[in-house]
């Protein structure tokens, strides 16, 4: 069963080594002389070409680097030539291009051969990619120990994603390593300081849940903010939830911590995890979860509706029992048929999305959403708003969509409030009543720390002639940046148009906004 059963940000699956995301596109660094206006590039290129044609691998790679911005035929030609001549950086790039079918016909086997050539020469990104392949077992026989060996070679050269993957190996007890949450956290933190967004997300989640470290909400928020500021979509989503979990005092601590972490990163320094958690006997903890599951199962078998739903969640998560989505579904269905709104919503989500055991069935999804909505289940009301807005499984109906959005919004659903506000925004120029409703719903959502609404409310203060309060508008946008690292570049453009005095007023007002919102939670 998909995880609509689990609506909390911290009910997440155990991080896994992720080969698909492990090694980013290789970075090509042009020769220093390329940006030196005193250098005659025509002459330099001719000299490099002459050397390359005589078999100089570095010259061939430098020549390719001159064309890296355009990614044109010359870049492709000289990258291949440099790789064939044995330049390890070129081999890594050529492998990436072959594996993805970029500039050449896709050939994953040949791509792996070039990754291996570069890896054996010590190219760290290639070493990480070879580790990925041994973990996947797509082109070679799957071998976690061999994957770990290559990851460790790359990690010795501070390759961030390899370090992150070693953390996952410790967390899950892979590659012959003994399961060790604290050791895993050490690797995750190390990768996070090296700017791995995946590691930064994991570190934030671990601090938020107390996995491998003592629970520390300011530290959790700080790391999630840093990941979000790098435009990581997972972090940008996660931080919206995390901001609702912390107090204003914790938020202020997190702001100081963010500045400290950024300063350390600029200096190329790191810190170990804060407050490692005392050792926990995994066998005892597992036994306790298993006993709790058996207790819930016994109640569920006797017809306890809440217990039936808890059993479904346990199977979906693998909590106290082996993960089994096929077993989760019928227990969720039992609870839904008995009238439990949360189970009805989860069942609707399953029919809407589908999984390995249940085919997508939009009409059935709508039926269960409506049953839950009749009980004022806020997520089901919002889902129906989306469905009638998009026409997914039903005939598109704007009036019904707005009605469901409005009902969810009036019950406090921030995204429904945002969607309503956006609808009214499109009509605000011609309808004064729409302008008022736009501000109403953007404000309601913004006061729930909905990042997009905070930003949209700020922009609305700028563009709506009836409310040209630019200080208030800038304040809401600055608050969104401070809380969520959201659209900082856009806010900077607005700031540049205002006087230093107004920017200072807006900054003071932003602090006030954040304080008021967080203290009213």
Short mmCIF file of C-alpha atoms in Angstrom, two decimals:
data_model
loop_
_atom_site.label_atom_id
_atom_site.label_comp_id
_atom_site.label_asym_id
_atom_site.label_seq_id
_atom_site.Cartn_x
_atom_site.Cartn_y
_atom_site.Cartn_z
CA UNK A 1 0.00 0.00 0.00
CA UNK A 2 1.42 3.44 -0.82
CA UNK A 3 2.22 5.74 2.03
CA UNK A 4 -0.98 7.82 2.13
CA UNK A 5 -1.42 5.71 5.26
CA UNK A 6 1.31 7.88 6.74
CA UNK A 7 0.71 11.58 6.63
CA UNK A 8 3.44 12.70 9.02
CA UNK A 9 6.70 13.96 7.58
CA UNK A 10 8.70 11.84 9.96
CA UNK A 11 7.06 8.50 9.11
CA UNK A 12 9.59 7.92 6.38
CA UNK A 13 11.22 4.77 5.06
CA UNK A 14 14.81 3.95 5.98
CA UNK A 15 17.26 5.76 3.68
CA UNK A 16 18.73 3.51 1.02
CA UNK A 17 21.87 3.84 -1.05
CA UNK A 18 20.47 5.41 -4.21
CA UNK A 19 22.49 4.51 -7.31
CA UNK A 20 20.18 6.39 -9.67
CA UNK A 21 20.89 9.66 -7.87
CA UNK A 22 24.40 8.84 -6.71
CA UNK A 23 26.63 10.47 -9.25
CA UNK A 24 25.55 13.80 -10.74
CA UNK A 25 26.44 14.95 -14.22
CA UNK A 26 30.22 15.40 -14.34
CA UNK A 27 31.46 18.95 -13.98
CA UNK A 28 33.74 20.16 -16.75
CA UNK A 29 36.28 22.79 -15.72
CA UNK A 30 37.72 24.81 -18.55
CA UNK A 31 41.45 25.57 -18.61
CA UNK A 32 42.32 28.62 -16.51
CA UNK A 33 43.54 30.45 -19.59
CA UNK A 34 40.07 30.35 -21.14
CA UNK A 35 38.91 33.26 -19.01
CA UNK A 36 42.19 35.17 -19.30
CA UNK A 37 41.63 37.95 -21.86
CA UNK A 38 45.38 38.29 -22.37
CA UNK A 39 45.60 34.79 -23.85
CA UNK A 40 45.25 34.31 -27.61
CA UNK A 41 42.68 31.50 -27.61
CA UNK A 42 43.09 30.79 -31.31
CA UNK A 43 46.78 30.14 -30.83
CA UNK A 44 46.22 28.15 -27.63
CA UNK A 45 43.55 25.97 -29.23
CA UNK A 46 45.84 25.28 -32.17
CA UNK A 47 48.65 24.28 -29.78
CA UNK A 48 46.35 21.99 -27.79
CA UNK A 49 44.99 20.42 -30.96
CA UNK A 50 48.49 19.73 -32.22
CA UNK A 51 49.40 18.04 -28.92
CA UNK A 52 46.14 16.11 -28.83
CA UNK A 53 46.63 14.81 -32.35
CA UNK A 54 50.01 13.48 -31.22
CA UNK A 55 48.31 11.53 -28.42
CA UNK A 56 48.43 13.97 -25.46
CA UNK A 57 45.36 12.97 -23.41
CA UNK A 58 45.39 16.04 -21.15
CA UNK A 59 45.62 18.37 -24.14
CA UNK A 60 42.65 16.61 -25.73
CA UNK A 61 40.61 17.02 -22.53
CA UNK A 62 41.60 20.69 -22.19
CA UNK A 63 40.53 21.18 -25.78
CA UNK A 64 37.15 19.58 -25.08
CA UNK A 65 36.79 21.87 -22.07
CA UNK A 66 36.90 24.94 -24.31
CA UNK A 67 33.62 23.81 -25.84
CA UNK A 68 31.88 22.61 -22.68
CA UNK A 69 29.43 25.52 -22.48
CA UNK A 70 28.06 24.88 -25.97
CA UNK A 71 28.15 21.08 -25.64
CA UNK A 72 28.64 21.09 -29.41
CA UNK A 73 30.15 18.58 -31.82
CA UNK A 74 33.68 19.67 -30.96
CA UNK A 75 33.04 19.07 -27.26
CA UNK A 76 31.72 15.58 -28.04
CA UNK A 77 34.56 14.84 -30.46
CA UNK A 78 37.39 15.88 -28.14
CA UNK A 79 35.82 14.35 -25.02
CA UNK A 80 35.70 11.01 -26.81
CA UNK A 81 39.26 11.48 -28.10
CA UNK A 82 40.56 12.36 -24.61
CA UNK A 83 38.78 9.35 -23.14
CA UNK A 84 40.22 7.03 -25.77
CA UNK A 85 43.66 8.46 -25.00
CA UNK A 86 43.13 7.61 -21.32
CA UNK A 87 42.39 10.89 -19.50
CA UNK A 88 40.42 9.74 -16.42
CA UNK A 89 38.20 12.83 -16.19
CA UNK A 90 37.34 12.50 -19.87
CA UNK A 91 36.70 8.78 -19.40
CA UNK A 92 34.24 9.59 -16.62
CA UNK A 93 32.39 12.17 -18.74
CA UNK A 94 32.38 9.92 -21.80
CA UNK A 95 31.02 7.08 -19.65
CA UNK A 96 28.23 9.35 -18.41
CA UNK A 97 27.35 10.36 -21.98
CA UNK A 98 27.36 6.78 -23.26
CA UNK A 99 25.28 5.53 -20.33
CA UNK A 100 22.66 8.23 -20.86
CA UNK A 101 22.72 8.36 -24.65
CA UNK A 102 23.97 11.96 -24.60
CA UNK A 103 25.75 12.83 -27.83
CA UNK A 104 26.22 9.15 -28.63
CA UNK A 105 23.93 6.13 -29.07
CA UNK A 106 23.10 4.79 -25.63
CA UNK A 107 25.48 2.01 -24.64
CA UNK A 108 25.43 1.26 -20.92
CA UNK A 109 27.88 -1.64 -21.17
CA UNK A 110 30.51 0.47 -22.91
CA UNK A 111 29.74 3.31 -20.50
CA UNK A 112 30.49 1.02 -17.57
CA UNK A 113 33.76 -0.04 -19.19
CA UNK A 114 34.86 3.60 -19.29
CA UNK A 115 33.68 4.21 -15.72
CA UNK A 116 35.81 1.24 -14.68
CA UNK A 117 38.84 2.52 -16.61
CA UNK A 118 38.56 5.92 -14.92
CA UNK A 119 37.85 4.39 -11.50
CA UNK A 120 40.98 2.25 -11.64
CA UNK A 121 42.95 5.46 -12.21
CA UNK A 122 41.43 6.99 -9.08
CA UNK A 123 38.68 9.22 -10.56
CA UNK A 124 36.30 9.54 -7.56
CA UNK A 125 33.03 10.11 -9.43
CA UNK A 126 33.76 7.10 -11.60
CA UNK A 127 34.55 5.04 -8.49
CA UNK A 128 31.14 5.98 -7.09
CA UNK A 129 29.47 5.01 -10.37
CA UNK A 130 31.22 1.62 -10.37
CA UNK A 131 29.99 1.15 -6.81
CA UNK A 132 26.47 1.95 -8.00
CA UNK A 133 26.68 -0.72 -10.67
CA UNK A 134 27.80 -3.41 -8.23
CA UNK A 135 24.94 -2.40 -5.95
CA UNK A 136 22.38 -2.53 -8.77
CA UNK A 137 23.75 -5.66 -10.44
CA UNK A 138 22.47 -4.59 -13.84
CA UNK A 139 25.65 -5.00 -15.90
CA UNK A 140 27.71 -7.02 -13.44
CA UNK A 141 26.79 -9.55 -10.78
CA UNK A 142 25.32 -7.79 -7.77
CA UNK A 143 27.93 -7.62 -5.01
CA UNK A 144 27.35 -5.30 -2.05
CA UNK A 145 30.85 -5.84 -0.67
CA UNK A 146 32.41 -4.84 -3.98
CA UNK A 147 30.06 -1.84 -4.15
CA UNK A 148 31.20 -0.83 -0.67
CA UNK A 149 34.87 -1.19 -1.68
CA UNK A 150 34.42 1.27 -4.55
CA UNK A 151 32.35 3.65 -2.42
CA UNK A 152 35.12 3.66 0.19
CA UNK A 153 37.74 4.49 -2.45
CA UNK A 154 35.60 7.41 -3.62
CA UNK A 155 34.86 8.46 -0.05
CA UNK A 156 38.59 8.64 0.68
CA UNK A 157 38.62 11.47 -1.87
CA UNK A 158 35.57 13.16 -0.29
CA UNK A 159 33.10 12.11 -2.98
CA UNK A 160 29.90 13.16 -1.22
CA UNK A 161 27.36 10.74 -2.66
CA UNK A 162 29.65 7.75 -2.04
CA UNK A 163 30.00 8.87 1.58
CA UNK A 164 26.21 9.15 1.83
CA UNK A 165 25.80 5.64 0.42
CA UNK A 166 28.24 4.22 2.97
CA UNK A 167 26.02 5.80 5.61
CA UNK A 168 23.07 3.91 4.15
CA UNK A 169 25.10 0.69 4.22
CA UNK A 170 25.75 1.15 7.95
CA UNK A 171 22.13 2.05 8.58
CA UNK A 172 20.82 -1.06 6.85
CA UNK A 173 23.66 -3.47 7.64
CA UNK A 174 24.66 -3.92 3.99
CA UNK A 175 27.93 -4.94 2.35
CA UNK A 176 29.04 -7.03 5.30
CA UNK A 177 28.85 -4.07 7.69
CA UNK A 178 27.20 -4.45 11.07
CA UNK A 179 24.11 -2.29 11.42
CA UNK A 180 25.15 0.85 13.28
CA UNK A 181 22.91 3.94 13.38
CA UNK A 182 25.54 6.16 15.00
CA UNK A 183 28.19 5.24 12.44
CA UNK A 184 25.65 5.82 9.68
CA UNK A 185 24.92 9.27 11.06
CA UNK A 186 28.63 10.13 11.06
CA UNK A 187 28.78 9.41 7.34
CA UNK A 188 25.52 11.25 6.61
CA UNK A 189 26.79 14.36 8.42
CA UNK A 190 30.11 14.18 6.61
CA UNK A 191 28.32 14.02 3.24
CA UNK A 192 25.94 16.80 4.29
CA UNK A 193 28.85 19.16 4.98
CA UNK A 194 30.11 18.30 1.47
CA UNK A 195 26.77 19.57 0.12
CA UNK A 196 24.98 16.31 -0.67
CA UNK A 197 21.31 17.31 -0.67
CA UNK A 198 20.29 13.69 -0.08
CA UNK A 199 22.51 13.52 3.00
CA UNK A 200 21.27 16.90 4.24
CA UNK A 201 17.69 15.61 4.04
CA UNK A 202 18.65 12.45 5.89
CA UNK A 203 20.55 14.33 8.59
CA UNK A 204 17.59 16.64 9.11
CA UNK A 205 15.15 13.74 9.37
CA UNK A 206 17.42 11.86 11.76
CA UNK A 207 17.73 14.88 14.06
CA UNK A 208 13.96 15.31 13.86
CA UNK A 209 13.27 11.69 14.81
CA UNK A 210 16.27 10.93 17.02
CA UNK A 211 17.67 8.21 14.78
CA UNK A 212 21.37 7.72 15.56
CA UNK A 213 21.47 10.99 17.53
CA UNK A 214 19.56 12.72 20.27
CA UNK A 215 16.48 14.46 18.88
CA UNK A 216 17.37 18.08 18.08
CA UNK A 217 14.73 20.14 16.28
CA UNK A 218 16.85 23.27 15.68
CA UNK A 219 19.54 21.13 14.06
CA UNK A 220 16.89 19.30 12.01
CA UNK A 221 15.47 22.58 10.73
CA UNK A 222 18.92 24.02 9.98
CA UNK A 223 19.94 21.11 7.77
CA UNK A 224 16.58 20.97 5.99
CA UNK A 225 16.81 24.72 5.32
CA UNK A 226 20.28 24.31 3.83
CA UNK A 227 19.07 21.51 1.55
CA UNK A 228 16.03 23.57 0.54
CA UNK A 229 18.20 26.59 -0.23
CA UNK A 230 19.98 24.44 -2.81
CA UNK A 231 16.64 23.95 -4.61
CA UNK A 232 16.27 20.33 -3.51
CA UNK A 233 12.56 19.57 -4.11
CA UNK A 234 12.31 16.98 -1.31
CA UNK A 235 13.75 19.42 1.21
CA UNK A 236 11.48 22.21 0.00
CA UNK A 237 8.50 19.96 0.67
CA UNK A 238 9.83 18.55 3.95
CA UNK A 239 10.63 21.92 5.47
CA UNK A 240 6.99 23.00 5.16
CA UNK A 241 6.09 20.22 7.59
CA UNK A 242 9.13 20.66 9.79
CA UNK A 243 8.42 24.36 10.34
CA UNK A 244 5.13 23.39 11.97
CA UNK A 245 6.93 21.12 14.45
CA UNK A 246 9.31 23.68 15.97
CA UNK A 247 8.85 26.50 18.45
CA UNK A 248 9.88 30.08 17.82
CA UNK A 249 12.81 29.68 20.22
CA UNK A 250 13.95 26.60 18.30
CA UNK A 251 13.59 28.53 15.05
CA UNK A 252 15.90 31.27 16.35
CA UNK A 253 18.44 28.63 17.42
CA UNK A 254 18.20 27.10 13.95
CA UNK A 255 18.92 30.46 12.30
CA UNK A 256 22.17 30.76 14.24
CA UNK A 257 23.05 27.17 13.43
CA UNK A 258 22.46 27.76 9.70
CA UNK A 259 24.99 30.59 9.70
CA UNK A 260 27.51 28.41 11.57
CA UNK A 261 27.13 25.49 9.15
CA UNK A 262 27.47 27.73 6.10
CA UNK A 263 30.60 29.33 7.57
CA UNK A 264 32.13 25.90 8.21
CA UNK A 265 31.32 24.80 4.66
CA UNK A 266 33.02 27.88 3.21
CA UNK A 267 36.14 27.10 5.24
CA UNK A 268 36.07 23.45 4.15
CA UNK A 269 35.55 22.34 7.74
CA UNK A 270 33.14 19.90 9.37
CA UNK A 271 31.72 18.95 12.75
CA UNK A 272 30.73 15.51 14.02
CA UNK A 273 27.06 14.75 14.81
CA UNK A 274 25.71 16.58 17.84
CA UNK A 275 24.88 14.37 20.86
CA UNK A 276 25.10 10.80 19.56
CA UNK A 277 22.23 8.78 20.98
CA UNK A 278 23.03 6.18 23.65
CA UNK A 279 23.19 2.67 22.26
CA UNK A 280 19.86 0.91 21.87
CA UNK A 281 19.47 -2.85 21.84
CA UNK A 282 17.94 -3.40 18.40
CA UNK A 283 16.79 -6.92 19.31
CA UNK A 284 14.88 -5.66 22.34
CA UNK A 285 13.37 -2.77 20.39
CA UNK A 286 12.32 -5.13 17.60
CA UNK A 287 10.78 -7.55 20.08
CA UNK A 288 8.75 -4.75 21.64
CA UNK A 289 7.41 -3.68 18.22
CA UNK A 290 6.56 -7.28 17.38
CA UNK A 291 4.63 -7.64 20.65
CA UNK A 292 2.75 -4.39 19.96
CA UNK A 293 1.85 -5.65 16.49
CA UNK A 294 0.52 -8.95 17.84
CA UNK A 295 -1.58 -7.04 20.37
CA UNK A 296 -3.10 -4.85 17.64
CA UNK A 297 -3.63 -7.88 15.38
CA UNK A 298 -5.55 -9.68 18.12
CA UNK A 299 -7.83 -6.65 18.57
CA UNK A 300 -8.23 -6.26 14.81
CA UNK A 301 -9.30 -9.87 14.41
CA UNK A 302 -12.03 -9.21 16.99
CA UNK A 303 -13.37 -6.28 14.96
CA UNK A 304 -11.63 -3.28 16.54
CA UNK A 305 -11.70 -0.70 13.71
CA UNK A 306 -8.78 1.41 14.94
CA UNK A 307 -6.70 -1.71 15.46
CA UNK A 308 -7.49 -2.85 11.91
CA UNK A 309 -6.11 0.41 10.59
CA UNK A 310 -3.05 0.17 12.85
CA UNK A 311 -2.37 -3.33 11.51
CA UNK A 312 -2.62 -1.98 7.96
CA UNK A 313 -0.10 0.72 8.81
CA UNK A 314 2.22 -1.79 10.46
CA UNK A 315 2.22 -3.99 7.35
CA UNK A 316 2.75 -0.97 5.09
CA UNK A 317 5.71 0.22 7.18
CA UNK A 318 7.14 -3.10 8.22
CA UNK A 319 6.72 -2.00 11.82
CA UNK A 320 6.81 -5.01 14.13
CA UNK A 321 6.18 -7.32 11.19
CA UNK A 322 7.74 -7.94 7.78
CA UNK A 323 6.65 -5.26 5.31
CA UNK A 324 3.84 -6.61 3.18
CA UNK A 325 1.69 -4.24 1.13
CA UNK A 326 -0.52 -7.10 -0.01
CA UNK A 327 -1.46 -7.80 3.63
CA UNK A 328 -1.88 -4.10 4.39
CA UNK A 329 -4.61 -3.58 1.81
CA UNK A 330 -7.35 -5.91 3.17
CA UNK A 331 -6.91 -4.60 6.71
CA UNK A 332 -7.23 -1.03 5.48
CA UNK A 333 -10.29 -2.09 3.47
CA UNK A 334 -11.91 -3.67 6.56
CA UNK A 335 -11.46 -0.47 8.56
CA UNK A 336 -12.76 1.63 5.67
CA UNK A 337 -15.86 -0.52 5.21
CA UNK A 338 -16.50 -0.18 8.94
CA UNK A 339 -16.58 3.59 8.53
CA UNK A 340 -13.16 4.81 9.69
CA UNK A 341 -12.54 8.03 7.76
CA UNK A 342 -8.73 7.80 7.83
CA UNK A 343 -8.91 4.31 6.35
CA UNK A 344 -11.40 5.45 3.72
CA UNK A 345 -9.01 8.20 2.69
CA UNK A 346 -6.08 5.77 2.52
CA UNK A 347 -8.12 3.31 0.49
CA UNK A 348 -9.10 6.11 -1.90
CA UNK A 349 -5.46 7.08 -2.29
CA UNK A 350 -4.55 3.51 -3.12
CA UNK A 351 -7.26 3.25 -5.78
CA UNK A 352 -6.25 6.61 -7.19
CA UNK A 353 -2.53 5.85 -7.47
CA UNK A 354 -2.46 2.06 -7.65
CA UNK A 355 0.35 -0.22 -6.53
CA UNK A 356 1.78 -3.66 -7.29
CA UNK A 357 -1.39 -5.37 -6.08
CA UNK A 358 -4.16 -2.87 -6.85
CA UNK A 359 -4.80 -1.36 -10.27
CA UNK A 360 -5.61 2.37 -10.40
CA UNK A 361 -9.38 2.82 -10.31
CA UNK A 362 -10.35 6.53 -10.36
CA UNK A 363 -14.13 6.00 -9.95
CA UNK A 364 -13.55 3.76 -6.93
CA UNK A 365 -11.14 6.33 -5.52
CA UNK A 366 -13.78 9.05 -5.84
CA UNK A 367 -16.35 6.83 -4.10
CA UNK A 368 -14.12 6.34 -1.07
CA UNK A 369 -13.02 9.99 -0.99
CA UNK A 370 -16.69 10.98 -0.84
CA UNK A 371 -17.39 8.57 2.01
CA UNK A 372 -14.53 10.09 4.01
CA UNK A 373 -15.54 13.62 3.00
CA UNK A 374 -19.02 13.02 4.42
CA UNK A 375 -17.24 12.67 7.77
CA UNK A 376 -15.41 15.96 7.14
CA UNK A 377 -12.09 14.24 6.47
CA UNK A 378 -10.10 17.28 5.44
CA UNK A 379 -7.64 15.49 3.13
CA UNK A 380 -10.48 13.81 1.25
CA UNK A 381 -12.26 17.12 0.77
CA UNK A 382 -9.09 18.60 -0.64
CA UNK A 383 -8.50 15.56 -2.88
CA UNK A 384 -11.99 15.89 -4.34
CA UNK A 385 -11.27 19.54 -5.06
CA UNK A 386 -8.23 18.49 -7.07
CA UNK A 387 -10.11 15.70 -8.86
CA UNK A 388 -13.00 17.90 -10.00
CA UNK A 389 -10.51 20.63 -10.92
CA UNK A 390 -8.52 18.26 -13.16
CA UNK A 391 -11.28 15.91 -14.32
CA UNK A 392 -9.34 12.87 -13.11
CA UNK A 393 -11.89 10.03 -13.07
CA UNK A 394 -14.86 12.41 -13.13
CA UNK A 395 -16.26 15.05 -15.43
CA UNK A 396 -14.42 18.30 -14.83
CA UNK A 397 -16.57 20.61 -12.71
CA UNK A 398 -15.24 23.97 -11.52
CA UNK A 399 -18.18 24.65 -9.21
CA UNK A 400 -17.78 21.32 -7.39
CA UNK A 401 -14.03 21.78 -7.22
CA UNK A 402 -14.39 25.20 -5.61
CA UNK A 403 -17.00 23.88 -3.19
CA UNK A 404 -14.71 21.08 -2.00
CA UNK A 405 -11.72 23.42 -1.81
CA UNK A 406 -13.80 25.90 0.19
CA UNK A 407 -14.99 23.26 2.65
CA UNK A 408 -11.43 22.00 3.17
CA UNK A 409 -10.14 25.57 3.42
CA UNK A 410 -12.72 26.49 6.05
CA UNK A 411 -11.56 23.47 8.06
CA UNK A 412 -8.02 24.83 7.89
CA UNK A 413 -6.40 23.03 4.93
CA UNK A 414 -3.56 25.34 3.90
CA UNK A 415 -3.15 24.06 0.34
CA UNK A 416 -6.89 24.32 -0.28
CA UNK A 417 -6.73 27.89 0.99
CA UNK A 418 -3.84 28.56 -1.37
CA UNK A 419 -5.69 27.04 -4.34
CA UNK A 420 -8.77 29.14 -3.62
CA UNK A 421 -6.66 32.27 -3.30
CA UNK A 422 -4.97 31.53 -6.61
CA UNK A 423 -8.39 31.08 -8.25
CA UNK A 424 -9.52 34.46 -6.94
CA UNK A 425 -6.19 36.06 -7.91
CA UNK A 426 -6.96 35.31 -11.56
CA UNK A 427 -10.18 37.35 -11.22
CA UNK A 428 -8.97 40.07 -8.88
CA UNK A 429 -8.40 42.71 -11.57
CA UNK A 430 -12.07 42.77 -12.55
CA UNK A 431 -13.89 41.70 -9.39
CA UNK A 432 -13.35 43.60 -6.12
CA UNK A 433 -14.93 40.73 -4.19
CA UNK A 434 -12.39 38.32 -5.70
CA UNK A 435 -9.58 40.62 -4.61
CA UNK A 436 -10.84 40.51 -1.03
CA UNK A 437 -11.20 36.72 -1.08
CA UNK A 438 -7.74 36.36 -2.59
CA UNK A 439 -6.18 38.28 0.30
CA UNK A 440 -8.34 36.39 2.80
CA UNK A 441 -7.27 32.93 1.69
CA UNK A 442 -3.63 33.79 0.97
CA UNK A 443 -3.44 35.27 4.47
CA UNK A 444 -5.06 32.23 6.09
CA UNK A 445 -2.62 29.89 4.35
CA UNK A 446 0.36 32.16 4.95
CA UNK A 447 -0.38 32.22 8.67
CA UNK A 448 -0.11 28.42 8.59
CA UNK A 449 3.41 28.81 7.21
CA UNK A 450 2.46 27.82 3.67
CA UNK A 451 5.54 28.99 1.78
CA UNK A 452 3.92 29.62 -1.60
CA UNK A 453 1.10 31.57 0.00
CA UNK A 454 3.54 33.68 2.01
CA UNK A 455 5.32 34.53 -1.22
CA UNK A 456 2.09 35.06 -3.21
CA UNK A 457 0.66 37.28 -0.48
CA UNK A 458 3.81 39.37 -0.59
CA UNK A 459 3.67 39.70 -4.37
CA UNK A 460 -0.03 40.58 -4.18
CA UNK A 461 0.74 43.54 -1.92
CA UNK A 462 3.03 44.79 -4.69
CA UNK A 463 0.82 44.27 -7.73
CA UNK A 464 -2.68 45.01 -6.44
CA UNK A 465 -3.37 48.72 -6.80
CA UNK A 466 -5.90 48.79 -3.95
CA UNK A 467 -3.28 47.48 -1.50
CA UNK A 468 0.10 48.94 -2.52
CA UNK A 469 1.76 48.22 0.82
CA UNK A 470 5.22 47.30 -0.45
CA UNK A 471 6.80 47.05 3.01
CA UNK A 472 4.18 44.50 4.07
CA UNK A 473 4.58 42.66 0.79
CA UNK A 474 8.35 42.52 1.04
CA UNK A 475 8.06 41.43 4.68
CA UNK A 476 5.96 38.39 3.79
CA UNK A 477 8.38 37.43 1.02
CA UNK A 478 11.37 37.83 3.32
CA UNK A 479 9.61 35.69 5.93
CA UNK A 480 9.19 32.93 3.32
CA UNK A 481 12.91 33.04 2.57
CA UNK A 482 13.88 33.05 6.23
CA UNK A 483 11.58 30.14 7.05
CA UNK A 484 11.88 28.02 3.94
CA UNK A 485 14.76 29.31 1.77
CA UNK A 486 11.95 29.87 -0.74
CA UNK A 487 12.49 31.91 -3.94
CA UNK A 488 15.40 33.91 -2.54
CA UNK A 489 16.44 35.18 -5.98
CA UNK A 490 12.96 36.57 -6.62
CA UNK A 491 12.90 38.34 -3.27
CA UNK A 492 16.31 39.87 -3.92
CA UNK A 493 14.94 41.42 -7.13
CA UNK A 494 12.07 43.02 -5.21
CA UNK A 495 14.45 44.23 -2.50
CA UNK A 496 16.69 45.91 -5.07
CA UNK A 497 13.76 48.08 -6.18
CA UNK A 498 13.08 49.46 -2.70
CA UNK A 499 14.89 51.97 -0.53
CA UNK A 500 17.25 50.78 2.23
CA UNK A 501 14.84 52.26 4.77
CA UNK A 502 11.89 50.25 3.46
CA UNK A 503 13.98 47.09 3.27
CA UNK A 504 14.98 47.57 6.92
CA UNK A 505 11.32 48.08 7.89
CA UNK A 506 10.35 44.97 5.94
CA UNK A 507 13.07 42.93 7.64
CA UNK A 508 11.81 44.02 11.06
CA UNK A 509 8.23 43.24 10.05
CA UNK A 510 9.28 39.80 8.71
CA UNK A 511 10.76 38.95 12.11
CA UNK A 512 7.50 40.03 13.73
CA UNK A 513 5.45 37.91 11.31
CA UNK A 514 7.51 34.79 11.99
CA UNK A 515 7.31 35.33 15.74
CA UNK A 516 3.54 35.77 15.67
CA UNK A 517 2.93 32.73 13.46
CA UNK A 518 5.18 30.39 15.43
CA UNK A 519 3.94 31.49 18.82
CA UNK A 520 0.29 30.94 17.87
CA UNK A 521 0.88 27.30 16.85
#
